[in-house]
PDB file of C-alpha atoms and ligand atoms in Angstrom:
ATOM      1  CA  MET A 175      52.036 -68.664 -19.366  1.00  0.00           C
ATOM      2  CA  ASP A 176      49.761 -66.446 -20.917  1.00  0.00           C
ATOM      3  CA  GLU A 177      46.882 -67.741 -19.023  1.00  0.00           C
ATOM      4  CA  LEU A 178      48.953 -68.057 -15.927  1.00  0.00           C
ATOM      5  CA  ARG A 179      49.625 -64.130 -15.989  1.00  0.00           C
ATOM      6  CA  GLU A 180      45.930 -63.331 -16.413  1.00  0.00           C
ATOM      7  CA  LEU A 181      44.901 -65.795 -13.584  1.00  0.00           C
ATOM      8  CA  TYR A 182      47.721 -63.733 -11.623  1.00  0.00           C
ATOM      9  CA  GLN A 183      46.375 -60.372 -12.074  1.00  0.00           C
ATOM     10  CA  GLN A 184      42.833 -61.366 -11.556  1.00  0.00           C
ATOM     11  CA  VAL A 185      43.780 -63.451  -8.154  1.00  0.00           C
ATOM     12  CA  ILE A 186      45.821 -60.390  -6.795  1.00  0.00           C
ATOM     13  CA  LEU A 187      43.000 -58.150  -7.453  1.00  0.00           C
ATOM     14  CA  ASP A 188      40.358 -60.580  -5.716  1.00  0.00           C
ATOM     15  CA  HIS A 189      42.772 -61.090  -2.894  1.00  0.00           C
ATOM     16  CA  ASN A 190      43.349 -57.375  -2.341  1.00  0.00           C
ATOM     17  CA  LYS A 191      39.950 -56.517  -2.511  1.00  0.00           C
ATOM     18  CA  ASN A 192      38.543 -59.445  -0.457  1.00  0.00           C
ATOM     19  CA  PRO A 193      41.522 -60.877   1.659  1.00  0.00           C
ATOM     20  CA  LYS A 194      40.903 -64.082   3.194  1.00  0.00           C
ATOM     21  CA  ASN A 195      41.493 -64.977   6.948  1.00  0.00           C
ATOM     22  CA  PHE A 196      41.994 -61.076   7.546  1.00  0.00           C
ATOM     23  CA  GLY A 197      41.889 -60.085  11.385  1.00  0.00           C
ATOM     24  CA  LYS A 198      43.259 -61.407  14.624  1.00  0.00           C
ATOM     25  CA  ILE A 199      42.285 -64.887  15.825  1.00  0.00           C
ATOM     26  CA  GLU A 200      41.922 -65.696  19.195  1.00  0.00           C
ATOM     27  CA  PRO A 201      43.518 -67.608  20.645  1.00  0.00           C
ATOM     28  CA  ALA A 202      46.833 -67.772  18.502  1.00  0.00           C
ATOM     29  CA  ASN A 203      49.674 -69.248  20.230  1.00  0.00           C
ATOM     30  CA  ARG A 204      52.307 -68.131  17.564  1.00  0.00           C
ATOM     31  CA  SER A 205      52.585 -64.543  16.119  1.00  0.00           C
ATOM     32  CA  ALA A 206      55.042 -62.565  14.130  1.00  0.00           C
ATOM     33  CA  GLU A 207      55.347 -59.015  12.604  1.00  0.00           C
ATOM     34  CA  GLY A 208      56.886 -58.398   9.205  1.00  0.00           C
ATOM     35  CA  TYR A 209      58.115 -55.654   7.365  1.00  0.00           C
ATOM     36  CA  ASN A 210      59.244 -54.713   3.788  1.00  0.00           C
ATOM     37  CA  PRO A 211      60.949 -51.204   3.922  1.00  0.00           C
ATOM     38  CA  LEU A 212      61.572 -51.272   0.110  1.00  0.00           C
ATOM     39  CA  CYS A 213      57.623 -51.191  -0.435  1.00  0.00           C
ATOM     40  CA  GLY A 214      56.225 -50.385   3.094  1.00  0.00           C
ATOM     41  CA  ASP A 215      54.401 -53.712   3.437  1.00  0.00           C
ATOM     42  CA  ARG A 216      53.772 -54.476   7.110  1.00  0.00           C
ATOM     43  CA  ILE A 217      52.103 -57.692   8.040  1.00  0.00           C
ATOM     44  CA  ASP A 218      50.859 -59.172  11.465  1.00  0.00           C
ATOM     45  CA  LEU A 219      50.470 -62.853  10.980  1.00  0.00           C
ATOM     46  CA  TYR A 220      48.607 -65.076  13.623  1.00  0.00           C
ATOM     47  CA  LEU A 221      48.589 -68.783  14.065  1.00  0.00           C
ATOM     48  CA  GLN A 222      47.112 -71.623  16.241  1.00  0.00           C
ATOM     49  CA  VAL A 223      49.117 -74.386  16.085  1.00  0.00           C
ATOM     50  CA  GLU A 224      48.340 -77.733  17.780  1.00  0.00           C
ATOM     51  CA  ASP A 225      50.355 -81.081  17.701  1.00  0.00           C
ATOM     52  CA  ASP A 226      52.570 -79.647  14.929  1.00  0.00           C
ATOM     53  CA  VAL A 227      49.279 -78.798  12.632  1.00  0.00           C
ATOM     54  CA  ILE A 228      48.373 -75.137  11.785  1.00  0.00           C
ATOM     55  CA  LYS A 229      44.666 -75.021  12.860  1.00  0.00           C
ATOM     56  CA  ASP A 230      43.856 -71.478  11.969  1.00  0.00           C
ATOM     57  CA  ILE A 231      46.083 -68.761  10.682  1.00  0.00           C
ATOM     58  CA  SER A 232      45.230 -64.982   9.815  1.00  0.00           C
ATOM     59  CA  PHE A 233      46.770 -61.814   9.381  1.00  0.00           C
ATOM     60  CA  GLU A 234      46.391 -57.873   9.750  1.00  0.00           C
ATOM     61  CA  GLY A 235      48.170 -55.218   8.387  1.00  0.00           C
ATOM     62  CA  ALA A 236      48.649 -52.963   5.331  1.00  0.00           C
ATOM     63  CA  GLY A 237      51.121 -53.262   2.067  1.00  0.00           C
ATOM     64  CA  CYS A 238      50.672 -53.425  -1.706  1.00  0.00           C
ATOM     65  CA  ALA A 239      48.201 -55.502  -3.509  1.00  0.00           C
ATOM     66  CA  ILE A 240      50.827 -58.144  -4.160  1.00  0.00           C
ATOM     67  CA  SER A 241      51.846 -58.493  -0.265  1.00  0.00           C
ATOM     68  CA  LYS A 242      48.359 -58.518   0.563  1.00  0.00           C
ATOM     69  CA  ALA A 243      47.476 -61.274  -2.017  1.00  0.00           C
ATOM     70  CA  SER A 244      50.468 -63.318  -1.178  1.00  0.00           C
ATOM     71  CA  THR A 245      49.461 -63.171   2.363  1.00  0.00           C
ATOM     72  CA  SER A 246      45.743 -64.094   1.902  1.00  0.00           C
ATOM     73  CA  VAL A 247      46.386 -67.186  -0.674  1.00  0.00           C
ATOM     74  CA  MET A 248      49.186 -68.422   1.749  1.00  0.00           C
ATOM     75  CA  THR A 249      46.819 -68.444   4.739  1.00  0.00           C
ATOM     76  CA  THR A 250      44.326 -70.590   2.607  1.00  0.00           C
ATOM     77  CA  VAL A 251      46.980 -72.783   1.645  1.00  0.00           C
ATOM     78  CA  LEU A 252      48.378 -73.402   5.121  1.00  0.00           C
ATOM     79  CA  LYS A 253      45.312 -73.836   7.274  1.00  0.00           C
ATOM     80  CA  GLY A 254      45.180 -77.627   8.420  1.00  0.00           C
ATOM     81  CA  LYS A 255      48.710 -78.081   6.943  1.00  0.00           C
ATOM     82  CA  SER A 256      51.479 -79.728   9.263  1.00  0.00           C
ATOM     83  CA  THR A 257      54.194 -77.307  10.327  1.00  0.00           C
ATOM     84  CA  ALA A 258      56.758 -79.439   8.433  1.00  0.00           C
ATOM     85  CA  GLU A 259      54.450 -79.294   5.384  1.00  0.00           C
ATOM     86  CA  ALA A 260      54.546 -75.248   5.909  1.00  0.00           C
ATOM     87  CA  GLU A 261      58.374 -75.199   5.885  1.00  0.00           C
ATOM     88  CA  ARG A 262      58.564 -77.134   2.908  1.00  0.00           C
ATOM     89  CA  LEU A 263      56.336 -75.063   1.019  1.00  0.00           C
ATOM     90  CA  PHE A 264      58.053 -72.083   2.056  1.00  0.00           C
ATOM     91  CA  ARG A 265      61.148 -73.396   0.437  1.00  0.00           C
ATOM     92  CA  LYS A 266      59.257 -74.521  -2.578  1.00  0.00           C
ATOM     93  CA  PHE A 267      57.764 -70.984  -2.785  1.00  0.00           C
ATOM     94  CA  GLN A 268      61.098 -69.013  -2.527  1.00  0.00           C
ATOM     95  CA  LYS A 269      62.114 -71.377  -5.477  1.00  0.00           C
ATOM     96  CA  LEU A 270      59.184 -70.395  -7.383  1.00  0.00           C
ATOM     97  CA  ILE A 271      59.621 -66.565  -7.005  1.00  0.00           C
ATOM     98  CA  THR A 272      63.400 -66.486  -7.458  1.00  0.00           C
ATOM     99  CA  SER A 273      63.701 -69.493 -10.244  1.00  0.00           C
ATOM    100  CA  GLU A 274      65.138 -68.832 -13.943  1.00  0.00           C
ATOM    101  CA  PRO A 275      62.335 -69.775 -16.258  1.00  0.00           C
ATOM    102  CA  GLY A 276      62.384 -73.604 -16.624  1.00  0.00           C
ATOM    103  CA  ALA A 277      63.947 -74.084 -13.335  1.00  0.00           C
ATOM    104  CA  GLU A 278      60.872 -73.379 -11.574  1.00  0.00           C
ATOM    105  CA  PRO A 279      58.964 -76.147  -9.202  1.00  0.00           C
ATOM    106  CA  ASP A 280      56.260 -78.314 -10.661  1.00  0.00           C
ATOM    107  CA  LEU A 281      53.561 -75.700 -11.301  1.00  0.00           C
ATOM    108  CA  ILE A 282      50.770 -78.112 -10.779  1.00  0.00           C
ATOM    109  CA  GLU A 283      51.954 -79.185  -7.908  1.00  0.00           C
ATOM    110  CA  MET A 284      52.409 -75.618  -6.483  1.00  0.00           C
ATOM    111  CA  GLY A 285      48.552 -75.437  -6.614  1.00  0.00           C
ATOM    112  CA  LYS A 286      47.142 -71.754  -6.637  1.00  0.00           C
ATOM    113  CA  LEU A 287      50.512 -70.563  -5.202  1.00  0.00           C
ATOM    114  CA  ALA A 288      51.878 -71.031  -8.825  1.00  0.00           C
ATOM    115  CA  ILE A 289      50.571 -67.686  -9.878  1.00  0.00           C
ATOM    116  CA  PHE A 290      53.128 -65.688  -8.004  1.00  0.00           C
ATOM    117  CA  CYS A 291      55.751 -67.140 -10.505  1.00  0.00           C
ATOM    118  CA  GLY A 292      54.941 -63.941 -12.139  1.00  0.00           C
ATOM    119  CA  VAL A 293      57.088 -61.911  -9.649  1.00  0.00           C
ATOM    120  CA  ARG A 294      60.359 -63.244 -10.782  1.00  0.00           C
ATOM    121  CA  GLU A 295      60.310 -60.772 -13.495  1.00  0.00           C
ATOM    122  CA  PHE A 296      60.385 -57.914 -10.909  1.00  0.00           C
ATOM    123  CA  PRO A 297      63.134 -58.352  -8.234  1.00  0.00           C
ATOM    124  CA  LEU A 298      61.378 -55.657  -6.060  1.00  0.00           C
ATOM    125  CA  ARG A 299      58.087 -57.631  -6.148  1.00  0.00           C
ATOM    126  CA  VAL A 300      59.833 -60.590  -4.981  1.00  0.00           C
ATOM    127  CA  LYS A 301      60.326 -59.250  -1.465  1.00  0.00           C
ATOM    128  CA  CYS A 302      56.439 -58.333  -1.502  1.00  0.00           C
ATOM    129  CA  ALA A 303      55.527 -61.715  -2.269  1.00  0.00           C
ATOM    130  CA  GLY A 304      58.060 -63.401  -0.022  1.00  0.00           C
ATOM    131  CA  LEU A 305      57.355 -61.235   2.946  1.00  0.00           C
ATOM    132  CA  ALA A 306      54.440 -63.525   4.039  1.00  0.00           C
ATOM    133  CA  TRP A 307      56.365 -66.550   4.018  1.00  0.00           C
ATOM    134  CA  HIS A 308      59.414 -65.484   5.841  1.00  0.00           C
ATOM    135  CA  THR A 309      56.970 -63.900   8.820  1.00  0.00           C
ATOM    136  CA  MET A 310      55.175 -67.529   8.937  1.00  0.00           C
ATOM    137  CA  LEU A 311      58.738 -69.039   9.117  1.00  0.00           C
ATOM    138  CA  ALA A 312      59.362 -66.651  12.095  1.00  0.00           C
ATOM    139  CA  ALA A 313      55.874 -67.341  13.825  1.00  0.00           C
ATOM    140  CA  LEU A 314      56.586 -71.186  13.671  1.00  0.00           C
ATOM    141  CA  LYS A 315      60.029 -70.845  15.396  1.00  0.00           C
ATOM    142  CA  ASN A 316      58.209 -68.225  17.566  1.00  0.00           C
ATOM    143  CA  GLU A 317      61.137 -65.650  16.973  1.00  0.00           C
ATOM    144  CA  ASN A 318      60.191 -62.407  18.755  1.00  0.00           C
ATOM    145  CA  LYS A 319      62.020 -60.202  16.973  1.00  0.00           C
ATOM    146  CA  PRO A 320      60.259 -58.328  13.811  1.00  0.00           C
ATOM    147  CA  VAL A 321      61.163 -59.890  10.351  1.00  0.00           C
ATOM    148  CA  SER A 322      62.329 -57.355   7.804  1.00  0.00           C
ATOM    149  CA  THR A 323      63.168 -58.401   4.204  1.00  0.00           C
ATOM    150  CA  GLU A 324      66.332 -56.225   4.516  1.00  0.00           C
TER     151      GLU A 324
HETATM  152 ZN1   ZN B 603      55.065 -54.590  -1.499  1.00  0.00          ZN
END
């Protein structure tokens, strides 16, 4: 777990400094905005979905290092995945960041998402890490109202 903690800090720092898939994609046929009032995190998420596959995904916005890193890592994981797989990963990620120690999903299967396991020790940070995923789900469902973690 110590290794995971170190990796967590490194990945958060890296993605915060050099976020992946940052900027608006054209064309995007799905989008949603997310807001976490507890921390002030705001993201705009853009997806290009064709035949139920996420062909492209990107984001803009500003927030804390954890929200930004979580969004950045999520985009790298979801690009090329089916929408069904994205929804499955959403549920797994929620479980990962809210589970009791020992009850988390298989960390190896979670791949690079596993590092976010560390946020469950900080309830306020759970919303920062989860914002991207809630926003992604809203974008897939094409809900036009902004997503709020509250
Ligand atoms: Zn935050």
